[in-house]
Tab-separated table of C-alpha atoms in Angstrom:
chain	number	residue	atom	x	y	z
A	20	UNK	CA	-80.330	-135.963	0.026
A	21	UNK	CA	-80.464	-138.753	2.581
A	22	UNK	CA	-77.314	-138.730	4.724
A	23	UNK	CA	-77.474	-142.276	6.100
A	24	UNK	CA	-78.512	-145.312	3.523
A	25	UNK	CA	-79.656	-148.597	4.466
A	26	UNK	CA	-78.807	-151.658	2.367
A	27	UNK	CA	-80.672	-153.914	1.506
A	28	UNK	CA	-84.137	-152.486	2.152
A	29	UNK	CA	-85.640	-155.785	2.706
A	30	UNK	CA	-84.382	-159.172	3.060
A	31	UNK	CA	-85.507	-162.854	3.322
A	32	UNK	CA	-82.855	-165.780	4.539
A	33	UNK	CA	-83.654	-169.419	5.100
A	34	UNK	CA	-83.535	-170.285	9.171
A	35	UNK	CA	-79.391	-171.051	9.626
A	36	UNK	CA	-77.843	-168.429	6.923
A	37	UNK	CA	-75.954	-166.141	7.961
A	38	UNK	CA	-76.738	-162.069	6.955
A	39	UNK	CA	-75.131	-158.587	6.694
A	40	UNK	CA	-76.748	-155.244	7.300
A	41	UNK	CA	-75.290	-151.910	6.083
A	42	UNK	CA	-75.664	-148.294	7.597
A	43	UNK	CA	-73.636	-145.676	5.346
A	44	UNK	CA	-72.888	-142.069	6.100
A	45	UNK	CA	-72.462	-139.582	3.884
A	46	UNK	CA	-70.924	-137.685	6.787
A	47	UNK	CA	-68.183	-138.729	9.437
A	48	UNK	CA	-70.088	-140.272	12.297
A	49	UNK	CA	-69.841	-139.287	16.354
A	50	UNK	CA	-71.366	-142.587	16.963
A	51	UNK	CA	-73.196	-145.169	15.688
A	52	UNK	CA	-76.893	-146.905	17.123
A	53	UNK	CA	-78.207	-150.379	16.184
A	54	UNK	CA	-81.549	-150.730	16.930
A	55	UNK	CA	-84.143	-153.644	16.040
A	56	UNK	CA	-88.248	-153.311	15.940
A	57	UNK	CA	-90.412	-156.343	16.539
A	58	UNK	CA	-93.350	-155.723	13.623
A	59	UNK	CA	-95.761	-153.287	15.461
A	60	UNK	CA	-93.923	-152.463	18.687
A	61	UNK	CA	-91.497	-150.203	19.875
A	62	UNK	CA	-87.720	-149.883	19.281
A	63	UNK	CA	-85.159	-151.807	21.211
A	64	UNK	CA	-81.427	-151.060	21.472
A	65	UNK	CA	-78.838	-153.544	20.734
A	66	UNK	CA	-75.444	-151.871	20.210
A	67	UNK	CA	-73.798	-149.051	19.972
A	68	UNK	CA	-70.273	-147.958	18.331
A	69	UNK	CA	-67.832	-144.972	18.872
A	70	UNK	CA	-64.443	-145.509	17.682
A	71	UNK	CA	-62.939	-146.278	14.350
A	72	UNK	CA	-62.708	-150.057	13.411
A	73	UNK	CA	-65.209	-150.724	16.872
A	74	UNK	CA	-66.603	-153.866	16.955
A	75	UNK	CA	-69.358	-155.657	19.566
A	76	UNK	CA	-71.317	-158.756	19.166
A	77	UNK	CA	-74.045	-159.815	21.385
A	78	UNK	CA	-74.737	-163.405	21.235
A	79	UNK	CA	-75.188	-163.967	17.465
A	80	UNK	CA	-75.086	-160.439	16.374
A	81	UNK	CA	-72.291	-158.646	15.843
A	82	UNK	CA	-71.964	-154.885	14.578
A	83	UNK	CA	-68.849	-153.348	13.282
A	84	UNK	CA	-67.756	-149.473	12.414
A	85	UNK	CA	-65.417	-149.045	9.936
A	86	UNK	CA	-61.762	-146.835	10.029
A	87	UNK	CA	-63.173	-143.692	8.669
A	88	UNK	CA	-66.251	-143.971	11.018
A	89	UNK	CA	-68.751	-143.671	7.812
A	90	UNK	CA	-70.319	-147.168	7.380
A	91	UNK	CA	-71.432	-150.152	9.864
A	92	UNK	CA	-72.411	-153.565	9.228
A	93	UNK	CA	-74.998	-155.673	11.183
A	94	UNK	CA	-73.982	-159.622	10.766
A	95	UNK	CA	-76.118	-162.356	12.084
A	96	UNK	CA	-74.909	-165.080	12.206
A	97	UNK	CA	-76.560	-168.628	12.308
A	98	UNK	CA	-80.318	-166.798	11.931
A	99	UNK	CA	-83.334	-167.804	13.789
A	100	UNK	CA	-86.609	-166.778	13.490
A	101	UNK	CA	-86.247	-164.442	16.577
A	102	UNK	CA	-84.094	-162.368	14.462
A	103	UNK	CA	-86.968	-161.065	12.076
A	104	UNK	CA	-87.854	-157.782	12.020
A	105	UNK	CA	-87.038	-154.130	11.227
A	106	UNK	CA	-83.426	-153.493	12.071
A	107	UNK	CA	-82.379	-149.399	12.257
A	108	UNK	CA	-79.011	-147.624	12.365
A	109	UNK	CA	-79.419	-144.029	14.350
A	110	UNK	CA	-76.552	-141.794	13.321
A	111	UNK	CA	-74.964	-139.394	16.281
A	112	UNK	CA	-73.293	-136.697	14.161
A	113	UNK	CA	-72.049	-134.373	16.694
A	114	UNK	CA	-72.294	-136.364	20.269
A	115	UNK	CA	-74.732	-132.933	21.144
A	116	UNK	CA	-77.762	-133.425	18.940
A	117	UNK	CA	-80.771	-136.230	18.477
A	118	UNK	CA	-80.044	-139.338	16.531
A	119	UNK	CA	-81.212	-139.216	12.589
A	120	UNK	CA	-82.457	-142.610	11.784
A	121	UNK	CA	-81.709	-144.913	8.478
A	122	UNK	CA	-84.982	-145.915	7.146
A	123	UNK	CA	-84.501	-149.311	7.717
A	124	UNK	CA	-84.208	-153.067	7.015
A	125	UNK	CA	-86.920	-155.625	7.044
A	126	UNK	CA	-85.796	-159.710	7.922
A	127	UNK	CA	-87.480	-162.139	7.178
A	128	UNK	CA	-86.375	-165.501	8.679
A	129	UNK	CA	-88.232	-168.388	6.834
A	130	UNK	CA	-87.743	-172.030	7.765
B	161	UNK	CA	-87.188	-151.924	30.388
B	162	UNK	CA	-87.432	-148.897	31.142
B	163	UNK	CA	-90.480	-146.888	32.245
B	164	UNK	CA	-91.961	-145.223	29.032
B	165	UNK	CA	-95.465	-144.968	28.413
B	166	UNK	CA	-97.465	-143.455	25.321
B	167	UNK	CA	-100.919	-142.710	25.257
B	168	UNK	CA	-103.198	-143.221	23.831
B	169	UNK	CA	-101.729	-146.539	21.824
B	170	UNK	CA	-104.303	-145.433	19.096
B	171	UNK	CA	-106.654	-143.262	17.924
B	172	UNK	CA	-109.068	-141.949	14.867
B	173	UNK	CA	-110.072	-138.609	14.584
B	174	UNK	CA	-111.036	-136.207	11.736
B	175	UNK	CA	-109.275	-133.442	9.766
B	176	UNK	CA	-109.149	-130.669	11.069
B	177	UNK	CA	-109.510	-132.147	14.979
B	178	UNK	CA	-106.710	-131.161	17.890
B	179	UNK	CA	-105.008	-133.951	18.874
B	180	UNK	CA	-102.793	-134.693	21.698
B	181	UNK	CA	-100.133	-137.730	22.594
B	182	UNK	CA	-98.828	-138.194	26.192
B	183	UNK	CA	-95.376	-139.455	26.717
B	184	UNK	CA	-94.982	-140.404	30.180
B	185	UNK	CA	-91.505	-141.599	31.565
B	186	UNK	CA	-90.576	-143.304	35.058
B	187	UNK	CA	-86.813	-142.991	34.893
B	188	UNK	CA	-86.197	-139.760	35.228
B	189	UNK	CA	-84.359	-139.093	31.947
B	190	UNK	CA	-83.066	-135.564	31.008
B	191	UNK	CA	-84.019	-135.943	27.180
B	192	UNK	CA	-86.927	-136.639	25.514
B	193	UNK	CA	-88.152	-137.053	21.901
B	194	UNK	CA	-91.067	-137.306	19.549
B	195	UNK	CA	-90.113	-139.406	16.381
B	196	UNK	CA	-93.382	-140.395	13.532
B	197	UNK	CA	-92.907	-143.651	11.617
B	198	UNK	CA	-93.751	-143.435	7.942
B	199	UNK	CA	-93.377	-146.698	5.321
B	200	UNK	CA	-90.414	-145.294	3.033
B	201	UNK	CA	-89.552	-142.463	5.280
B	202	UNK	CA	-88.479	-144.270	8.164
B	203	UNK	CA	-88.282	-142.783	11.865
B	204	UNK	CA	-88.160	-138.970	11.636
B	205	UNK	CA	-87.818	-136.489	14.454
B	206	UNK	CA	-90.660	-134.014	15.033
B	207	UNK	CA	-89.279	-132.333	18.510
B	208	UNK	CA	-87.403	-132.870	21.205
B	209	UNK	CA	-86.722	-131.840	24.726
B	210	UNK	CA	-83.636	-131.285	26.879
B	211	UNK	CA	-85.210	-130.406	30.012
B	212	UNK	CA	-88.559	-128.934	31.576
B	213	UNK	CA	-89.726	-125.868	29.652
B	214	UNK	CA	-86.913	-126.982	27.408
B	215	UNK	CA	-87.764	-128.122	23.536
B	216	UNK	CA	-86.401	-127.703	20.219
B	217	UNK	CA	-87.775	-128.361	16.615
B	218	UNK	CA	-86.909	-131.763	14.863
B	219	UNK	CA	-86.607	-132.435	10.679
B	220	UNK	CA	-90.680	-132.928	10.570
B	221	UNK	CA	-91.714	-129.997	13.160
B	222	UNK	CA	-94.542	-128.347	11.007
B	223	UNK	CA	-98.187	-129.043	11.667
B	224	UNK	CA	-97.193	-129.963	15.794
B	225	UNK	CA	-96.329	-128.432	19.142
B	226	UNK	CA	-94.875	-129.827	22.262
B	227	UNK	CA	-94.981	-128.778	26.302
B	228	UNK	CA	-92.637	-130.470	28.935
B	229	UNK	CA	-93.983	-128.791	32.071
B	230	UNK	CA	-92.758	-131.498	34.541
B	231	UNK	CA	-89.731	-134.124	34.465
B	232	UNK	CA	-92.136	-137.210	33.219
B	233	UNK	CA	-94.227	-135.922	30.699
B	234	UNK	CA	-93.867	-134.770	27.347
B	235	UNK	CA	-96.682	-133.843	25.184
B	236	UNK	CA	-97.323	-133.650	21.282
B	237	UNK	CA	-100.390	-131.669	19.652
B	238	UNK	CA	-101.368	-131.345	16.243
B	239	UNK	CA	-103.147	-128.300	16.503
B	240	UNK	CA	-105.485	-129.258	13.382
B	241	UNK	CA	-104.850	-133.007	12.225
B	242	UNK	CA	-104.762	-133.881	8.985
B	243	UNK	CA	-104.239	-136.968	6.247
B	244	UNK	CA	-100.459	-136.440	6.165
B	245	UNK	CA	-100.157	-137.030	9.881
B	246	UNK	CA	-101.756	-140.215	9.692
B	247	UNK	CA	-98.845	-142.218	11.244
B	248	UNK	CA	-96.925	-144.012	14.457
B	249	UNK	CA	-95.715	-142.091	16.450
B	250	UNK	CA	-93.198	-143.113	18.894
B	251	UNK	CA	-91.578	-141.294	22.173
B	252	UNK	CA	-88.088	-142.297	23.362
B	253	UNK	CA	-85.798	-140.690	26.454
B	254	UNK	CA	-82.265	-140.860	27.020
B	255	UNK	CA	-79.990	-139.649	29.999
B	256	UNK	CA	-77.895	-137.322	27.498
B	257	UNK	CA	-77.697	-137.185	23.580
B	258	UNK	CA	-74.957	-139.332	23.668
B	259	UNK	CA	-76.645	-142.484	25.750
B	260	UNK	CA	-78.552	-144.634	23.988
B	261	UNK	CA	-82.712	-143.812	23.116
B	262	UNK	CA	-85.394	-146.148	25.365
B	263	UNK	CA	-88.322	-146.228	23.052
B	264	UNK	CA	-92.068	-146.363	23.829
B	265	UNK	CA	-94.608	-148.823	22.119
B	266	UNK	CA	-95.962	-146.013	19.652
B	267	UNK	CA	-99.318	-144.490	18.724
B	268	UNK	CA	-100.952	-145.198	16.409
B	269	UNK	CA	-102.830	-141.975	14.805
B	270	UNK	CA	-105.015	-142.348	11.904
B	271	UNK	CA	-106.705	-139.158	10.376
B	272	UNK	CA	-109.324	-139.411	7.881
């Protein structure tokens, strides 16, 4: 069974809406990686939570981790065509071993 | 960015062919990782390393075979490629498990 779930798998939002991302755990988390992939290049970090109820933003994207440290959200707010891509939640289960990856959620930004 | 590079970027070879990806890092980095990047499967880890000489086996280990003999590289070989490796595969580093993964641009592998 998949321990982390993405939802939605894919989604498309007019330029301006805003947009939530979920990453859920099937297992308490360590820590918790946000990561976004232009299409057909590498992976680049944008945030990364610890603590129950942790929340970071960085400029219009804000990620939060909930109480029980199971489930995070990705908001965007405002969106802009710079925002489209693949955006991946890594899950740190133990703080000692490699991240395990969500499979992912692909934005589309239309005008 | 930091100083991660994959080669090569991509490649086509035949069944049954050895192959072999080069991750080569600038920064130093303790940890390094081999992840493959499937439609519906998302990023999966096929090894890892914690140190020279050091490596461990990742979810999607079978079919492949790493060396770390210095700091800066870390190698992946399929021993004898075939259709169900066709893939990206991407190398990342981090300072410890715990510090964030610095990814490189991928390879592209494509077995026929």
């Amino acid at each position: 069974s998949q321990e982390l779930e993405q939802s939605p798998q894919s989604l498309i939002v007019q330029e301006g809406k805003n947009l939530t991302i979920n990453c859920t755990s099937s297992k308490t988390l360590y820590g918790l990686y946000w990561y976004k992939q232009k299409y057909g290049e590498g992976l680049i970090f944008l945030m990364m939570l610890q603590k129950g109820g942790e929340e970071k933003s960085h400029e219009k994207i804000t990620a939060k981790l909930d109480e029980k440290k199971q489930q995070s959200s990705l908001h965007i707010t405002a969106s802009q065509p710079s925002h489209a891509g693949i955006y991946l939640c890594g899950a740190d289960y133990s703080g000692n071993t490699p991240l395990v990856f969500g499979k992912g959620t692909r934005l589309s930004v239309i005008a | 960015d930091a100083g991660i590079t994959q080669s090569p970027r991509h490649k086509v070879t035949e069944t049954g062919t050895p192959v072999t990806l080069r991750c080569h890092q600038t920064e130093n980095h303790r940890y390094m990782y081999w992840y493959r990047q499937d439609p519906g499967h998302g990023l999966r880890l096929i090894h890892y390393s914690y140190g020279v000489k050091d490596t461990d086996k990742g979810e999607v280990s079978d079919g492949y075979s790493v060396s770390r003999s210095k700091t800066e590289d870390f190698l992946l070989t399929l021993e004898s490629a075939t259709s169900s490796q066709t893939s990206v595969y991407f190398c990342a580093i981090s300072e410890s498990h715990i510090r964030e993964l610095f990814f490189g641009e991928g390879s592209r592998l494509t077995v026929l």
